[in-house]
PDB file of C-alpha atoms and ligand atoms in Angstrom:
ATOM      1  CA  UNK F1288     -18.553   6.532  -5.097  1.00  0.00           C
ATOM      2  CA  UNK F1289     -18.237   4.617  -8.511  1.00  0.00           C
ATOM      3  CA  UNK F1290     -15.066   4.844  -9.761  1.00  0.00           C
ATOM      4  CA  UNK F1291     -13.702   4.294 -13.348  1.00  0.00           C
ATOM      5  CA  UNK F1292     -10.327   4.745 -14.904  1.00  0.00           C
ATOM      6  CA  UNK F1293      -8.988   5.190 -17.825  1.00  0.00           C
ATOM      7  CA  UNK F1294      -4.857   4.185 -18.478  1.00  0.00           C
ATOM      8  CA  UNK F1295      -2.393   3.489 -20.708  1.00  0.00           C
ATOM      9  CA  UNK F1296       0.688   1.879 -19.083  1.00  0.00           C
ATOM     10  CA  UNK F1297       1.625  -0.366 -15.804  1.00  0.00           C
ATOM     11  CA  UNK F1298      -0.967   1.072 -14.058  1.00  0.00           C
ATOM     12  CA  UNK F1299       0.867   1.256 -10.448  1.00  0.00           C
ATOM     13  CA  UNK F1300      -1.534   4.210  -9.676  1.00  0.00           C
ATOM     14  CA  UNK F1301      -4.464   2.195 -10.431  1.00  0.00           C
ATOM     15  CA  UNK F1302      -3.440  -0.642  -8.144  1.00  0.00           C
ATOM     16  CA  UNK F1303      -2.654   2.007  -5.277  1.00  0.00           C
ATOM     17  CA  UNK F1304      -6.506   3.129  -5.582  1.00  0.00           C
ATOM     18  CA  UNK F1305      -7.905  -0.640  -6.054  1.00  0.00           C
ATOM     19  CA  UNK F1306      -5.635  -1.586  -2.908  1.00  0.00           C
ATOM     20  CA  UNK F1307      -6.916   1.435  -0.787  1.00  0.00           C
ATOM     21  CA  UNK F1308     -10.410   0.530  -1.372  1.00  0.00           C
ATOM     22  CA  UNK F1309     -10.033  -3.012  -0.898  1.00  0.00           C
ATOM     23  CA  UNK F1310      -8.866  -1.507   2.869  1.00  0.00           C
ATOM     24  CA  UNK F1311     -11.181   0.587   3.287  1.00  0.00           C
ATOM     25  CA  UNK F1312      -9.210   3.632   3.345  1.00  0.00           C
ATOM     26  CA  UNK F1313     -11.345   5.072   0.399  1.00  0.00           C
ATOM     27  CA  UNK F1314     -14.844   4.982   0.528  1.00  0.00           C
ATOM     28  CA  UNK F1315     -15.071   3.880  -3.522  1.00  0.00           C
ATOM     29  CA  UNK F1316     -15.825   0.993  -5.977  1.00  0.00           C
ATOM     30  CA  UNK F1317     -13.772   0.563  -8.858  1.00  0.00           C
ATOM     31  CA  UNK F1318     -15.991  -0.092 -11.311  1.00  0.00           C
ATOM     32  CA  UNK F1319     -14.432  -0.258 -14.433  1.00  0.00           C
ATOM     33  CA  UNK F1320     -10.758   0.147 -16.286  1.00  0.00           C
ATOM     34  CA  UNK F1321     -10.414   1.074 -19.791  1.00  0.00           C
ATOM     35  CA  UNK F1322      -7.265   1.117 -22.078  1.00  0.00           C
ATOM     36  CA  UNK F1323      -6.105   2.328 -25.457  1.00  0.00           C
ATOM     37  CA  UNK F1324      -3.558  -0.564 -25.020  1.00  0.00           C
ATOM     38  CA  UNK F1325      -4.763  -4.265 -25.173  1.00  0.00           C
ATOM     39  CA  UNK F1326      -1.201  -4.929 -23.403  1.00  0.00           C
ATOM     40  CA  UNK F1327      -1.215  -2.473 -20.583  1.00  0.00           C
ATOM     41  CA  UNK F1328      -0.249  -3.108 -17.111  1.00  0.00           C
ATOM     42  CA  UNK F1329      -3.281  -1.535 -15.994  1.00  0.00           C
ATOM     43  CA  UNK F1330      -5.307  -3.543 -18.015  1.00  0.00           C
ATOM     44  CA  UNK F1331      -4.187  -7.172 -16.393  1.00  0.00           C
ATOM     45  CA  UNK F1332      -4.260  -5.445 -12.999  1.00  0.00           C
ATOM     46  CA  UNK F1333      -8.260  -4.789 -13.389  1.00  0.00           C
ATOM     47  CA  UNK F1334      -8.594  -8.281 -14.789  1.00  0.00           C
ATOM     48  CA  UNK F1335      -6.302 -10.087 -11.619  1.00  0.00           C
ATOM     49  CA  UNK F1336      -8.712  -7.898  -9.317  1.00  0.00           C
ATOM     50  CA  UNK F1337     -12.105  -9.035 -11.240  1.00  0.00           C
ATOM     51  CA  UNK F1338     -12.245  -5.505 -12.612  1.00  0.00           C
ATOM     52  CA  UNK F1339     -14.216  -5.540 -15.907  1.00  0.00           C
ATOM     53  CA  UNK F1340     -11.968  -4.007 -18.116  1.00  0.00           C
ATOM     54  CA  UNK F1341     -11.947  -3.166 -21.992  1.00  0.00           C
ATOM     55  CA  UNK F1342      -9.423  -2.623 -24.674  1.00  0.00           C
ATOM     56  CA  UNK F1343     -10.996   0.435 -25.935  1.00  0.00           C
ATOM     57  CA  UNK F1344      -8.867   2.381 -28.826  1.00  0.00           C
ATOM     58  CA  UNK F1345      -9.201   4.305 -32.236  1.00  0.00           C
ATOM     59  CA  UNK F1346      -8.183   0.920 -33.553  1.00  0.00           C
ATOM     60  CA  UNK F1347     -10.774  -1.073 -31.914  1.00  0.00           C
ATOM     61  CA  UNK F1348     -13.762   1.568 -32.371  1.00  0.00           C
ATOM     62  CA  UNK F1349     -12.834   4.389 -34.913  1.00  0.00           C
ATOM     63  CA  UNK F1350     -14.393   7.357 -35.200  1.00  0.00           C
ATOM     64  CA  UNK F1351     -17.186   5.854 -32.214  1.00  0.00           C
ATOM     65  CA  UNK F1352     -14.544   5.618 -29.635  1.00  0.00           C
ATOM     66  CA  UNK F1353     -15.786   8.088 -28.009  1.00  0.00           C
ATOM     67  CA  UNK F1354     -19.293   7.021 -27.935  1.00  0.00           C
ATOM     68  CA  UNK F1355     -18.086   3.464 -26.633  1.00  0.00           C
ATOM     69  CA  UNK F1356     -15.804   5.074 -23.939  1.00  0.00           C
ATOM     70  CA  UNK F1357     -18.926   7.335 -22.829  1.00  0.00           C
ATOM     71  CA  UNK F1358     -21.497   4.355 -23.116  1.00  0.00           C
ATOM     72  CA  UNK F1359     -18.816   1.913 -21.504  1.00  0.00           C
ATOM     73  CA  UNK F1360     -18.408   4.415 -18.141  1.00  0.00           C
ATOM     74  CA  UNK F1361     -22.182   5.145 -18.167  1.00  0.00           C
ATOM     75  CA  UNK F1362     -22.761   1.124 -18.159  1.00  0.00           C
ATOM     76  CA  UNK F1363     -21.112   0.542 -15.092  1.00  0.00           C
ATOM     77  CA  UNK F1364     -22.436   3.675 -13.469  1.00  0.00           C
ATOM     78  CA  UNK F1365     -19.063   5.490 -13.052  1.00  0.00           C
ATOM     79  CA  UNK F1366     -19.645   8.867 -11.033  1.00  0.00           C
ATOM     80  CA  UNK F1367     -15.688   9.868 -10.988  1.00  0.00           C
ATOM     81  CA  UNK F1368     -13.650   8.993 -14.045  1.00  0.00           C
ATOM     82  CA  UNK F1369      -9.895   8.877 -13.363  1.00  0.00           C
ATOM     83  CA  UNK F1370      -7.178   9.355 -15.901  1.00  0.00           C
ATOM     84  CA  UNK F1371      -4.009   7.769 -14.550  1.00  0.00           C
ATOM     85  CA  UNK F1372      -1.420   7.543 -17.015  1.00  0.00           C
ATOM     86  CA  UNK F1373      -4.214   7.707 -20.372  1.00  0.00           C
ATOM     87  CA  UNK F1374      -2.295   9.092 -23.366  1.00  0.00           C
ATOM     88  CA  UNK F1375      -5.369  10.058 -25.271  1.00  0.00           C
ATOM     89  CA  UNK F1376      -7.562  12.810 -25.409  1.00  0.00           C
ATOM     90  CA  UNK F1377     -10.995  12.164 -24.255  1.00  0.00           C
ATOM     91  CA  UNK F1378     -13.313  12.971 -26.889  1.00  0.00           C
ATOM     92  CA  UNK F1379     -16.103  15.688 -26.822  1.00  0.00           C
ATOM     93  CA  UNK F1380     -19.558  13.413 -25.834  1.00  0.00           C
ATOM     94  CA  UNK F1381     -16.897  11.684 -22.489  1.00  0.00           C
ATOM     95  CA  UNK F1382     -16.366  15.215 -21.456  1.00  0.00           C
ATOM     96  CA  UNK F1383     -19.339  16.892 -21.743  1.00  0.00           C
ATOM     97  CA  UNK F1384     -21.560  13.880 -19.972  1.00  0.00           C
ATOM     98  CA  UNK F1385     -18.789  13.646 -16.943  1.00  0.00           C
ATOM     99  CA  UNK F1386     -17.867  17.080 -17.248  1.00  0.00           C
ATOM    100  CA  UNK F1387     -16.018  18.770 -13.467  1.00  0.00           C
ATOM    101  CA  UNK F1388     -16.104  14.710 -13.011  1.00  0.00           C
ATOM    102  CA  UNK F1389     -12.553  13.481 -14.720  1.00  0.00           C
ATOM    103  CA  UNK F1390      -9.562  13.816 -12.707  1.00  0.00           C
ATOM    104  CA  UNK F1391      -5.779  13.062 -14.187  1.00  0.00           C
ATOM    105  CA  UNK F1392      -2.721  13.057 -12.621  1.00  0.00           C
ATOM    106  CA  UNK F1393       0.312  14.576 -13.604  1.00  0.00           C
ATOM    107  CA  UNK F1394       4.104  14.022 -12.827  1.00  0.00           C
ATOM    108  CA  UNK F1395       5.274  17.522 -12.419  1.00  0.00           C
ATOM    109  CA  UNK F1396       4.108  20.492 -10.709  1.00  0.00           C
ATOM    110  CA  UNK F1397       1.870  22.389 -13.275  1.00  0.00           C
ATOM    111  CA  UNK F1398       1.145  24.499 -14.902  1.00  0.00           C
ATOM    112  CA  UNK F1399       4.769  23.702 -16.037  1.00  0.00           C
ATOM    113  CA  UNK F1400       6.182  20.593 -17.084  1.00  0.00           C
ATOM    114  CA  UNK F1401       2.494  20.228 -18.921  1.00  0.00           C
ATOM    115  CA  UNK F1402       0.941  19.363 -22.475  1.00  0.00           C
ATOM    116  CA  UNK F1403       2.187  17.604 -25.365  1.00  0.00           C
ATOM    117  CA  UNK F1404       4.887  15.643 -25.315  1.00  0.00           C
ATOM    118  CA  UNK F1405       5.252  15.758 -21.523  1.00  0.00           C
ATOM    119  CA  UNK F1406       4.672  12.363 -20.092  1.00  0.00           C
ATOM    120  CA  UNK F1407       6.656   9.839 -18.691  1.00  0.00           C
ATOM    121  CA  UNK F1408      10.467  10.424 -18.640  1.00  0.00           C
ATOM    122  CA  UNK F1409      10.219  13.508 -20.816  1.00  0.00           C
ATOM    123  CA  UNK F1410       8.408  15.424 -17.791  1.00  0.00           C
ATOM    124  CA  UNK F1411      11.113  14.518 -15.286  1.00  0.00           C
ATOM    125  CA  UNK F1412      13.910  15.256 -18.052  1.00  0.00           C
ATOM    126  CA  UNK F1413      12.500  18.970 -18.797  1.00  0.00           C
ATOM    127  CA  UNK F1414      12.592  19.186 -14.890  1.00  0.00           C
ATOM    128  CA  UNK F1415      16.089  18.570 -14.393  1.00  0.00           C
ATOM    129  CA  UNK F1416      17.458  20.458 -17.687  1.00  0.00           C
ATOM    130  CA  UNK F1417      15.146  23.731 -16.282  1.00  0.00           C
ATOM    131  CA  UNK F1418      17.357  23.511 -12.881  1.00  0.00           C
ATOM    132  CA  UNK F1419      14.271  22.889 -10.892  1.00  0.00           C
ATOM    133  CA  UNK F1420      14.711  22.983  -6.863  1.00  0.00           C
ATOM    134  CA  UNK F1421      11.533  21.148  -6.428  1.00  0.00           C
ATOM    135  CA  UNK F1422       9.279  18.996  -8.492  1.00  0.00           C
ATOM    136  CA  UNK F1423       6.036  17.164  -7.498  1.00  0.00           C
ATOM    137  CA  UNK F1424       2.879  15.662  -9.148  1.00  0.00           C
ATOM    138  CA  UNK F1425       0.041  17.406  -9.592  1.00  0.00           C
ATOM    139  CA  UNK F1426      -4.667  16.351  -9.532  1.00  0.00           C
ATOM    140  CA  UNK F1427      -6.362  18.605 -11.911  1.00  0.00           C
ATOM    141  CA  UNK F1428      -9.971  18.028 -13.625  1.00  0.00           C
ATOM    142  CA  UNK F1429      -9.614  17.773 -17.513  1.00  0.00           C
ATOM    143  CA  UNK F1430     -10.836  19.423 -20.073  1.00  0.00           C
ATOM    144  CA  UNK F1431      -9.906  19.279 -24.163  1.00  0.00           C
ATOM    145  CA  UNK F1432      -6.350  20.228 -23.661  1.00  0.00           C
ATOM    146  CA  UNK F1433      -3.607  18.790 -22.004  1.00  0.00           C
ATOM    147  CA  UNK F1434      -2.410  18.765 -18.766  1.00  0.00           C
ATOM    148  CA  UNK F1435      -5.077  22.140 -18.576  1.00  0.00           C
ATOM    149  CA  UNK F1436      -8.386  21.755 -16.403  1.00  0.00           C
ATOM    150  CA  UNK F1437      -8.602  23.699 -13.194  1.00  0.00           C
ATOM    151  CA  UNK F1438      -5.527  22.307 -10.262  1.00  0.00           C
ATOM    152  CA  UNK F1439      -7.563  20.627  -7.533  1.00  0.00           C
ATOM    153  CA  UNK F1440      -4.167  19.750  -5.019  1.00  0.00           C
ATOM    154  CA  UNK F1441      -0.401  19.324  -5.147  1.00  0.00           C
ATOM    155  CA  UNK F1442       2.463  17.561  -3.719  1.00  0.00           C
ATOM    156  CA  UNK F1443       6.273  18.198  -3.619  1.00  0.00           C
ATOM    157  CA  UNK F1444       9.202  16.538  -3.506  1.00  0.00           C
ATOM    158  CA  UNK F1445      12.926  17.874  -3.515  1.00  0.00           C
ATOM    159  CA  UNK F1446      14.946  17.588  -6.659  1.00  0.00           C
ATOM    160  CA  UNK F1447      18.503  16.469  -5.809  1.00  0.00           C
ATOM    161  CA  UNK F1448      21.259  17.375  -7.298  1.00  0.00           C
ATOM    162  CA  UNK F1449      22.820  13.999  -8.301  1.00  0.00           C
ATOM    163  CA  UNK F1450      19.248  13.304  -9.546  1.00  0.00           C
ATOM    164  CA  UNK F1451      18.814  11.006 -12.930  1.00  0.00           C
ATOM    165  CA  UNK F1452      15.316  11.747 -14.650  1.00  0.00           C
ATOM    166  CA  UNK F1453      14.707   8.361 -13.385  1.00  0.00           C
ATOM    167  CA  UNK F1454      15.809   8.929  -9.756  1.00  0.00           C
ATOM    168  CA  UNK F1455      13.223  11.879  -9.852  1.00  0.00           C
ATOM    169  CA  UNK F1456      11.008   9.596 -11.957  1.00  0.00           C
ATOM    170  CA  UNK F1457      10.777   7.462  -9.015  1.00  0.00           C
ATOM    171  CA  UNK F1458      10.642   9.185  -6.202  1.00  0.00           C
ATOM    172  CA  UNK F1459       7.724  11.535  -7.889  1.00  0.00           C
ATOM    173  CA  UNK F1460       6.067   7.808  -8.613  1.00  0.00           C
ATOM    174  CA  UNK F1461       6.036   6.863  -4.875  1.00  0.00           C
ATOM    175  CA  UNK F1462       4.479   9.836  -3.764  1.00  0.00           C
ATOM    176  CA  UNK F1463       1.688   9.674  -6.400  1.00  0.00           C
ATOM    177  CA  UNK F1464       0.218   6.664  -5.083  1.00  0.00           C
ATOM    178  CA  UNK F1465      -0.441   8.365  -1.639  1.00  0.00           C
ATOM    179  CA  UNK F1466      -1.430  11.152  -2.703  1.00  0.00           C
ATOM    180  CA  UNK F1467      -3.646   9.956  -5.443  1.00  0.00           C
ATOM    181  CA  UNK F1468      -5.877   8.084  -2.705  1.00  0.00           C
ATOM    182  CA  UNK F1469      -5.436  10.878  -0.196  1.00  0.00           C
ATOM    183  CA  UNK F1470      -6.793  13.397  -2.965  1.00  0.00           C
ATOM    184  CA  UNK F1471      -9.246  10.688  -4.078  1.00  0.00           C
ATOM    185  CA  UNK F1472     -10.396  10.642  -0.305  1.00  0.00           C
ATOM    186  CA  UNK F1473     -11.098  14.366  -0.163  1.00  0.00           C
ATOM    187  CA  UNK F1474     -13.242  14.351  -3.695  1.00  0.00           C
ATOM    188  CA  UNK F1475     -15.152  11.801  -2.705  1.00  0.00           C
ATOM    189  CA  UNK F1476     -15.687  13.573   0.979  1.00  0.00           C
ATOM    190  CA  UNK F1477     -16.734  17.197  -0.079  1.00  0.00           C
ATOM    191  CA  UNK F1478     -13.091  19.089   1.367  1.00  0.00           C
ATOM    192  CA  UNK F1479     -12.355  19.072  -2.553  1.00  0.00           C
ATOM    193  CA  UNK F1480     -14.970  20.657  -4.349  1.00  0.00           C
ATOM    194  CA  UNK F1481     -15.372  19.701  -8.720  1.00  0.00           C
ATOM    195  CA  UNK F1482     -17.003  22.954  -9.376  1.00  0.00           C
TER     196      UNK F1482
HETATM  197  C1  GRF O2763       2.114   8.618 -13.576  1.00  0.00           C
HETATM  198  O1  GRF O2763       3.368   9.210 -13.392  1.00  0.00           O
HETATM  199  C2  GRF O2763       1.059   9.680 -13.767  1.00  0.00           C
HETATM  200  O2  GRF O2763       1.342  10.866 -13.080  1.00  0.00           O
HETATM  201  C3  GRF O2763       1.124   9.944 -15.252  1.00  0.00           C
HETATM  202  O3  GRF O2763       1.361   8.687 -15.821  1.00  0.00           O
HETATM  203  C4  GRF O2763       2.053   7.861 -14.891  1.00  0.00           C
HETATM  204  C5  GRF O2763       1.291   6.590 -14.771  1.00  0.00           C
HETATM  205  O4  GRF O2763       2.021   5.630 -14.052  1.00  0.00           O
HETATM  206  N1  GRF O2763      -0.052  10.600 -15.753  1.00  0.00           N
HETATM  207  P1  GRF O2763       1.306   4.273 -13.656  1.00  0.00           P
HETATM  208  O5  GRF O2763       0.801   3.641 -14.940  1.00  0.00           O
HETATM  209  O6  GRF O2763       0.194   4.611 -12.715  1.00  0.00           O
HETATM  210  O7  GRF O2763       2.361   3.433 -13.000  1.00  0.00           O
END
């Protein structure tokens, strides 16, 4: 299956899918990485693996970004878009040619922890102050709102309670990349139906 991803940050997620194909563990091509940030992690990842990859923002495109994210997926025949770690919204024409087709993951074990203004520390933060026993991350298809599309598979981890948001941070971070591919694995296999 063609892959394509869409990302924002360091892009550590991204690497653990490019890595598991590259071993075979996942039956996929990355085919493309696109950014809203011309500095992103993710971004020089794609390019050290000989990923194309494309600075594509509201900056860079305008009111068309959408169009060139769409057109930019379709180019490099993308089949499963994956959001890991994309700040933006994806804009009406992305979601309605790839729509039960883009997956995102999520830090926290929604439907809570979810929407605006949750991402990165902020997530693991409202997890701690809530008194949470457990926390997790969390694949779910997207649709226009945040953090909303229909929860496809979970995974848990304790909360401790000498835990930092950045202890939690990373120990929800090093179970994303397994699970990520493992969830990938079972999209791209049938046990996870899209719709
Ligand atoms: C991950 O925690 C992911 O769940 C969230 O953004 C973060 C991206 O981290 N959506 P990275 O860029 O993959 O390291």
């Amino acid at each position: 299956m063609n892959l394509g991803f869409l990302a924002s940050g360091r892009g550590s997620n991204l690497q653990a899918v490019i890595d598991a194909c590259k071993r075979g563990r996942l039956c996929a091509t990355p085919r493309v990485v696109i950014s809203n940030n011309s500095a992103s992690g993710a971004l020089e990842k794609a390019r050290q693996e000989g990923i194309p990859a494309y600075h594509l923002s509201s900056h860079t495109h305008g009111e068309g970004l959408d169009e060139a994210i769409l057109k930019t997926l379709q180019r490099h025949e993308v089949e499963l878009v994956v959001l890991v770690g994309y700040m933006k919204k994806l804009g009406p024409r992305t979601l309605a040619a790839y729509r039960n087709r883009i997956v995102n993951i999520h830090p926290a074990l929604l439907p809570k922890f979810g929407g605006q203004g949750m991402y990165g520390i902020n997530v693991h933060k409202a997890v701690i102050e809530a008194g949470e026993r457990e926390s997790g991350a969390t694949i779910h298809l997207v649709d226009e709102e945040y953090d909303h599309g229909a929860i496809l598979a979970q995974t848990r981890v304790p909360v401790l309670p000498d835990d930092t948001p950045q202890t939690l941070a990373q120990r929800v971070l090093e179970r994303e990349h397994a699970f990520l591919v493992e969830t990938l694995g079972k999209i791209i296999s049938g046990e996870i139906r899209l719709d």
